[in-house]
Coordinates of C-alpha atoms in Angstrom, one line a residue:
M1 CA 2.2 -41.0 23.2
S2 CA 3.5 -37.7 24.8
K3 CA 1.0 -35.3 26.2
S4 CA 2.6 -32.7 24.0
T5 CA 1.8 -34.5 20.8
D6 CA 0.4 -32.3 18.1
I7 CA -0.7 -33.0 14.6
L8 CA 1.2 -31.5 11.6
I9 CA -0.6 -31.1 8.3
R10 CA 1.7 -30.7 5.3
F11 CA 0.6 -29.7 1.9
H12 CA 2.1 -29.7 -1.6
E13 CA 0.0 -28.1 -4.3
I14 CA -0.8 -25.2 -2.1
G15 CA 2.9 -24.5 -1.8
L16 CA 3.1 -23.9 -5.5
K17 CA 0.6 -21.0 -5.3
G18 CA 3.2 -18.2 -4.9
K19 CA 1.7 -15.1 -3.4
N20 CA -1.7 -16.8 -3.2
Q21 CA -0.3 -19.5 -0.9
P22 CA -1.5 -17.8 2.4
L23 CA -5.0 -17.6 1.0
F24 CA -5.1 -21.3 0.3
A25 CA -3.4 -22.2 3.6
R26 CA -6.0 -20.1 5.5
H27 CA -8.8 -22.0 3.7
L28 CA -7.2 -25.3 4.6
A29 CA -6.7 -24.2 8.3
E30 CA -10.4 -23.1 8.5
N31 CA -11.6 -26.4 7.0
L32 CA -9.5 -28.4 9.5
R33 CA -10.7 -26.3 12.3
R34 CA -14.3 -27.0 11.3
V35 CA -14.1 -30.7 10.9
T36 CA -12.1 -31.3 14.0
A37 CA -14.4 -29.3 16.3
G38 CA -15.2 -31.3 19.4
L39 CA -12.2 -33.6 19.0
G40 CA -9.9 -31.7 21.4
V41 CA -8.1 -29.5 19.0
E42 CA -7.3 -26.3 21.0
E43 CA -5.7 -24.3 18.1
V44 CA -5.3 -24.5 14.4
Q45 CA -2.4 -22.4 13.2
S46 CA -0.9 -21.9 9.7
V47 CA 2.9 -22.0 9.9
R48 CA 5.7 -22.3 7.3
M49 CA 4.5 -24.8 4.7
M50 CA 2.2 -26.6 7.1
I51 CA -0.8 -26.4 9.4
K52 CA -0.3 -27.2 13.1
L53 CA -3.1 -28.6 15.2
K54 CA -2.4 -28.1 18.9
L55 CA -4.2 -30.8 20.9
S56 CA -5.5 -30.8 24.4
E57 CA -4.3 -33.5 26.8
N58 CA -7.5 -35.5 26.3
A59 CA -7.8 -35.1 22.6
D60 CA -8.9 -38.0 20.5
R61 CA -5.7 -38.1 18.4
E62 CA -6.6 -41.1 16.3
Q63 CA -9.9 -39.5 15.3
V64 CA -8.3 -36.2 14.6
I65 CA -5.9 -38.0 12.2
K66 CA -8.7 -39.9 10.5
T67 CA -10.8 -36.8 10.1
A68 CA -7.9 -34.7 8.8
Q69 CA -7.3 -37.4 6.1
T70 CA -10.6 -36.4 4.5
V71 CA -9.8 -32.7 4.2
F72 CA -8.8 -31.7 0.7
G73 CA -5.5 -29.9 0.5
A74 CA -3.8 -32.0 3.2
V75 CA -1.2 -34.3 1.8
K76 CA 0.6 -35.7 4.9
I77 CA -0.6 -35.9 8.5
S78 CA 1.9 -36.6 11.2
P79 CA 1.5 -36.9 15.0
A80 CA 4.5 -35.0 16.4
I81 CA 6.1 -34.4 19.8
R82 CA 6.2 -30.7 20.5
V83 CA 9.1 -29.4 22.5
A84 CA 10.8 -26.1 23.1
S85 CA 13.3 -25.1 20.4
E86 CA 16.3 -26.1 22.4
Y87 CA 18.9 -28.6 21.3
Q88 CA 18.6 -30.8 24.5
A89 CA 14.8 -31.0 24.3
I90 CA 14.9 -31.8 20.6
T91 CA 17.5 -34.6 21.2
E92 CA 15.6 -36.1 24.1
A93 CA 12.4 -36.2 22.0
A94 CA 14.3 -37.9 19.1
I95 CA 15.6 -40.5 21.6
N96 CA 12.1 -41.1 23.0
L97 CA 10.7 -41.5 19.5
A98 CA 13.4 -44.0 18.6
S99 CA 12.7 -46.0 21.7
L100 CA 9.1 -46.8 20.6
K101 CA 10.0 -49.8 18.3
P102 CA 13.1 -51.7 17.2
F103 CA 15.0 -50.6 14.1
S104 CA 18.4 -51.4 12.5
S105 CA 18.6 -48.4 10.1
F106 CA 17.5 -44.8 10.3
R107 CA 17.9 -41.3 9.1
I108 CA 17.4 -37.8 10.6
S109 CA 15.5 -35.4 8.4
A110 CA 16.0 -32.0 10.0
N111 CA 14.5 -28.7 8.7
R112 CA 15.6 -25.5 10.4
A113 CA 12.8 -23.0 9.7
D114 CA 14.1 -20.7 12.4
K115 CA 17.4 -19.4 10.9
K116 CA 18.4 -18.0 14.3
F117 CA 18.7 -21.5 15.8
H118 CA 22.4 -22.1 16.5
M119 CA 22.7 -25.3 14.3
N120 CA 21.7 -25.6 10.7
S121 CA 19.8 -28.6 9.2
S122 CA 23.0 -30.5 8.2
E123 CA 24.5 -30.0 11.7
L124 CA 21.3 -31.2 13.4
N125 CA 21.2 -34.3 11.1
A126 CA 24.8 -35.2 12.0
S127 CA 24.7 -34.5 15.7
I128 CA 21.3 -36.2 16.4
G129 CA 22.2 -39.0 14.1
Q130 CA 25.4 -39.7 15.9
I131 CA 23.6 -39.9 19.2
I132 CA 20.9 -42.3 17.8
A133 CA 23.5 -44.5 16.1
T134 CA 25.5 -44.9 19.3
K135 CA 22.6 -45.4 21.6
F136 CA 20.6 -47.8 19.5
K137 CA 23.5 -49.4 17.6
A138 CA 21.8 -48.7 14.3
K139 CA 23.3 -47.6 10.9
V140 CA 22.4 -44.6 8.9
D141 CA 20.5 -45.3 5.7
L142 CA 19.5 -42.2 3.8
S143 CA 17.7 -44.1 1.0
N144 CA 15.5 -46.7 2.7
P145 CA 15.6 -46.4 6.5
E146 CA 13.4 -48.4 8.8
L147 CA 13.0 -45.3 10.9
N148 CA 13.0 -41.7 9.6
I149 CA 13.0 -39.1 12.4
H150 CA 11.8 -35.7 11.2
V151 CA 12.8 -32.6 13.1
E152 CA 11.1 -29.3 12.4
V153 CA 12.7 -26.4 14.2
Q154 CA 10.3 -23.4 14.5
K155 CA 10.8 -20.1 16.3
N156 CA 9.3 -21.1 19.6
D157 CA 8.5 -24.8 19.3
S158 CA 10.1 -27.7 17.5
F159 CA 8.3 -30.9 16.3
I160 CA 9.7 -34.4 16.1
Y161 CA 7.9 -37.1 14.3
S162 CA 8.4 -40.4 12.4
E163 CA 4.9 -41.3 11.1
D164 CA 3.1 -40.0 8.0
Y165 CA -0.5 -40.7 7.2
R166 CA -1.7 -40.0 3.7
G167 CA -4.1 -37.1 3.2
A168 CA -6.7 -36.5 0.5
G169 CA -4.5 -34.1 -1.5
G170 CA -6.0 -31.6 -4.0
L171 CA -7.0 -28.1 -3.0
P172 CA -9.1 -26.8 -0.1
V173 CA -12.8 -26.8 -0.7
G174 CA -13.9 -23.2 -1.2
T175 CA -10.9 -21.9 -3.1
A176 CA -12.1 -22.6 -6.7
G177 CA -15.7 -21.3 -6.8
K178 CA -19.0 -23.1 -7.0
V179 CA -20.4 -25.7 -9.5
A180 CA -23.8 -27.2 -9.9
V181 CA -23.8 -31.0 -10.2
L182 CA -26.5 -33.0 -11.9
M183 CA -26.7 -35.8 -9.4
S184 CA -28.6 -39.0 -10.1
G185 CA -28.9 -41.7 -7.5
G186 CA -26.4 -43.8 -9.5
I187 CA -22.7 -44.5 -9.1
D188 CA -21.1 -42.0 -11.4
S189 CA -22.4 -38.5 -10.5
P190 CA -21.4 -38.6 -6.8
V191 CA -17.9 -39.5 -7.8
A192 CA -17.9 -36.6 -10.3
A193 CA -19.0 -34.3 -7.5
W194 CA -16.3 -35.6 -5.2
R195 CA -13.6 -35.0 -7.8
M196 CA -14.7 -31.4 -8.2
L197 CA -14.6 -30.9 -4.5
K198 CA -11.0 -32.2 -4.6
R199 CA -10.2 -29.4 -7.0
G200 CA -11.4 -26.8 -4.5
C201 CA -14.9 -26.3 -5.7
K202 CA -18.1 -26.1 -3.7
A203 CA -20.9 -28.3 -5.2
V204 CA -24.6 -27.5 -5.3
L205 CA -26.4 -30.8 -6.0
V206 CA -29.4 -31.1 -8.3
H207 CA -31.4 -34.3 -8.4
F208 CA -34.3 -34.9 -10.8
H209 CA -37.0 -37.3 -9.8
S210 CA -40.4 -38.6 -11.1
F211 CA -42.2 -38.9 -7.8
P212 CA -45.1 -39.6 -7.5
L213 CA -45.2 -41.5 -10.8
V214 CA -42.5 -43.7 -9.3
E215 CA -41.6 -44.5 -5.7
G216 CA -39.6 -41.8 -3.9
R217 CA -36.5 -43.9 -3.3
S218 CA -34.3 -41.9 -5.6
R219 CA -35.0 -38.8 -3.6
E220 CA -34.0 -40.6 -0.4
K221 CA -30.8 -41.9 -2.0
A222 CA -30.0 -38.4 -3.2
Q223 CA -30.3 -37.1 0.4
E224 CA -28.1 -39.9 1.7
L225 CA -25.5 -39.1 -1.0
A226 CA -25.6 -35.4 -0.1
K227 CA -24.8 -36.3 3.5
V228 CA -21.8 -38.2 2.5
L229 CA -20.5 -35.5 0.2
N230 CA -21.1 -33.0 2.9
L231 CA -18.4 -34.7 4.9
Y232 CA -16.0 -33.2 2.4
Q233 CA -17.4 -29.7 1.8
Y234 CA -19.2 -29.0 5.2
D235 CA -22.1 -27.0 3.7
T236 CA -24.3 -28.6 1.0
K237 CA -27.4 -27.6 -0.8
L238 CA -29.5 -30.3 -2.5
F239 CA -32.3 -29.4 -4.9
L240 CA -34.9 -32.1 -5.5
V241 CA -36.5 -31.2 -8.8
P242 CA -39.8 -32.8 -9.9
F243 CA -39.5 -34.0 -13.5
A244 CA -42.6 -36.1 -14.1
E245 CA -44.8 -33.4 -15.6
I246 CA -42.0 -32.4 -18.0
Q247 CA -41.6 -36.0 -19.0
K248 CA -45.3 -36.3 -19.8
R249 CA -45.0 -33.2 -22.0
I250 CA -42.0 -34.6 -23.8
L251 CA -43.8 -37.9 -24.2
L252 CA -46.6 -36.1 -26.1
E253 CA -44.4 -34.0 -28.4
I254 CA -41.1 -35.8 -29.1
P255 CA -40.6 -39.2 -30.8
G256 CA -39.3 -42.1 -28.8
P257 CA -35.8 -42.4 -30.2
L258 CA -35.1 -38.7 -29.3
R259 CA -36.7 -38.7 -25.9
V260 CA -33.8 -39.5 -23.6
V261 CA -31.7 -36.7 -25.1
A262 CA -34.7 -34.4 -24.8
Y263 CA -34.9 -35.2 -21.1
R264 CA -31.2 -34.5 -20.6
R265 CA -31.5 -31.2 -22.5
L266 CA -34.2 -30.0 -20.1
M267 CA -32.3 -31.1 -17.1
I268 CA -29.3 -29.1 -18.3
Q269 CA -31.4 -26.0 -18.8
I270 CA -33.0 -26.3 -15.3
T271 CA -29.6 -26.9 -13.7
D272 CA -28.2 -24.0 -15.6
A273 CA -30.9 -21.8 -14.1
I274 CA -30.3 -23.1 -10.6
A275 CA -26.6 -22.6 -11.1
K276 CA -27.1 -18.9 -11.9
I277 CA -29.3 -18.4 -8.8
E278 CA -26.7 -20.1 -6.6
G279 CA -23.8 -18.2 -8.2
A280 CA -22.2 -21.4 -9.7
K281 CA -19.9 -20.9 -12.6
A282 CA -20.2 -24.3 -14.3
L283 CA -22.3 -27.5 -14.5
V284 CA -20.9 -30.9 -13.7
T285 CA -22.2 -34.3 -14.9
G286 CA -21.0 -37.9 -14.3
E287 CA -20.9 -38.8 -18.0
S288 CA -18.2 -41.1 -19.4
V289 CA -17.8 -41.4 -23.2
G290 CA -19.7 -44.4 -24.5
Q291 CA -20.8 -45.8 -21.2
V292 CA -24.5 -45.7 -22.2
G293 CA -26.4 -44.7 -25.3
S294 CA -27.0 -41.1 -24.2
Q295 CA -23.2 -40.6 -23.7
T296 CA -22.0 -41.0 -27.2
L297 CA -20.0 -38.0 -28.4
Q298 CA -22.8 -36.8 -30.6
N299 CA -25.4 -37.1 -27.9
I300 CA -23.2 -35.4 -25.4
L301 CA -22.8 -32.5 -27.9
T302 CA -26.5 -32.3 -28.4
V303 CA -27.3 -32.4 -24.7
S304 CA -24.8 -29.6 -24.0
E305 CA -26.1 -27.3 -26.7
P306 CA -28.7 -25.4 -24.6
A307 CA -26.3 -24.7 -21.7
T308 CA -25.1 -21.1 -21.1
L309 CA -22.5 -22.2 -18.6
P310 CA -19.5 -24.5 -19.2
I311 CA -20.1 -28.2 -18.5
F312 CA -17.4 -30.2 -16.7
R313 CA -17.2 -34.0 -17.0
P314 CA -14.5 -35.2 -14.6
L315 CA -15.2 -38.9 -15.4
I316 CA -15.2 -38.5 -19.2
G317 CA -12.2 -40.8 -19.7
M318 CA -12.7 -43.2 -16.9
D319 CA -14.1 -46.7 -17.3
K320 CA -16.8 -48.2 -15.1
I321 CA -14.4 -50.2 -13.0
E322 CA -12.3 -47.2 -12.1
I323 CA -15.5 -45.2 -11.2
I324 CA -16.8 -48.0 -9.0
D325 CA -13.4 -48.3 -7.2
Q326 CA -13.5 -44.6 -6.4
A327 CA -17.2 -44.8 -5.3
K328 CA -16.2 -47.5 -2.9
A329 CA -13.3 -45.5 -1.6
I330 CA -15.4 -42.4 -0.8
E331 CA -18.3 -44.6 0.5
T332 CA -21.0 -43.6 -1.9
Y333 CA -21.1 -47.0 -3.7
G334 CA -23.3 -48.8 -1.1
I335 CA -25.9 -46.1 -1.4
S336 CA -25.8 -45.8 -5.2
I337 CA -26.5 -49.5 -5.8
L338 CA -29.6 -49.5 -3.7
P339 CA -32.6 -50.2 -6.0
D340 CA -34.7 -47.3 -7.2
E341 CA -36.5 -46.0 -10.2
D342 CA -35.0 -42.7 -11.3
C343 CA -36.6 -40.4 -13.8
C344 CA -34.3 -41.6 -16.6
T345 CA -36.1 -45.0 -16.5
L346 CA -39.5 -43.6 -17.0
F347 CA -41.0 -43.4 -20.5
V348 CA -37.8 -44.7 -22.1
P349 CA -38.2 -46.1 -25.6
K350 CA -36.9 -49.5 -26.5
S351 CA -34.3 -48.1 -29.0
P352 CA -33.1 -44.6 -28.1
S353 CA -31.0 -42.9 -30.7
T354 CA -27.3 -42.8 -30.1
A355 CA -26.6 -39.9 -32.5
V356 CA -29.2 -37.2 -32.1
K357 CA -28.4 -34.0 -33.9
P358 CA -29.5 -30.7 -32.3
Y359 CA -31.6 -29.7 -35.3
E360 CA -33.6 -32.9 -34.9
L361 CA -34.9 -31.8 -31.5
I362 CA -35.2 -28.1 -32.0
E363 CA -38.3 -28.3 -34.2
Y364 CA -40.1 -30.6 -31.7
E365 CA -38.9 -28.4 -28.7
K366 CA -40.6 -25.4 -30.3
K367 CA -43.9 -27.1 -29.4
L368 CA -43.0 -27.2 -25.7
P369 CA -43.3 -24.2 -23.4
I370 CA -39.7 -24.5 -22.4
K371 CA -39.5 -21.3 -20.3
E372 CA -42.7 -22.3 -18.4
L373 CA -41.5 -25.8 -17.8
I374 CA -38.2 -24.5 -16.4
S375 CA -40.0 -21.9 -14.2
N376 CA -42.4 -24.5 -12.8
A377 CA -39.6 -26.9 -12.1
L378 CA -37.7 -24.1 -10.2
N379 CA -40.8 -23.1 -8.2
E380 CA -41.7 -26.7 -7.3
S381 CA -38.2 -27.8 -6.3
E382 CA -37.4 -28.7 -2.7
L383 CA -34.3 -27.5 -1.1
F384 CA -32.4 -29.5 1.6
E385 CA -29.4 -28.1 3.4
Y386 CA -26.7 -30.0 5.3
H387 CA -24.0 -28.5 7.5
L388 CA -21.0 -29.7 9.5
P389 CA -21.1 -29.8 12.4
S390 CA -24.8 -30.8 12.1
S391 CA -27.2 -28.4 13.8

């Protein structure tokens, strides 16, 4: 590949942001700059409807492409030959690109961003197309060509490319505010967190554990999951919240059938408190309607009742197979299925209620020192932080 090969990052949803487009594009450029550090990217520049990565001669281009594919906001990633914005240089680059592999049909897709260039897009298409057709004895096919040569004419440089790699899409992380995610060690909640990152949110992760009443493997899994999610948001806080003492108190005061929902209500309240400390504007859970007994509509309503912040459930209409497929795609599945004992498996009755009403719990909860339990949980929580690049 030419020594002047750069990487073009194109976006879609960002282009619909009107006057806010530059803000979103800057976030995308900064995220790309951060994740490609050390890969030979000399410059990250926001230009018209795209981000340009200028590579050094020894840059690891394949790794740059692979890394850029994980950055939310990027829709298409293309290695492009960079030449001066001169007709002869553009034509030679198109010929060089066409020489890389055989083809029988092609099209030229030119875009003249620099309106001072002496040929418009249609003229470029026709002129370069004629040269390629004659030299390679190929026919033009505008609908389904074997080779599509793109020509982007900018003010100083032009870019010629024919390959597109699919990006992650969505919105750049950091553009939509912060959320607090109740993250178990299971399959669902890391996927829920990932889906919120794709919508531009930063996620604070909150994991409840019952160590030392059970082994500490769920804590270890939470930390490994946090590291994976950090590959998408670059700065991650993980709170490990001890929950065993709270469970003991609930065990003494609340009947068995109501106990799981009682656990969840306390988790919501603790996470709500952490969210406010961290400046998060909403809570996120991995719940899906009907997946387990605590996720019936009535129980979801009852669990949500103590929250003061909105609760988002990005998986609410997904089935387990869909969630598993996405967990595999983002590489959290292998961690999530490792055996552990999380706090939701401790002191669980044989027949938990699937339709707990708020009033059924409130009278029992009055016997619990709720504020004290929340305060103790906050004070005893452990905070782990992850950053990219790692320090």
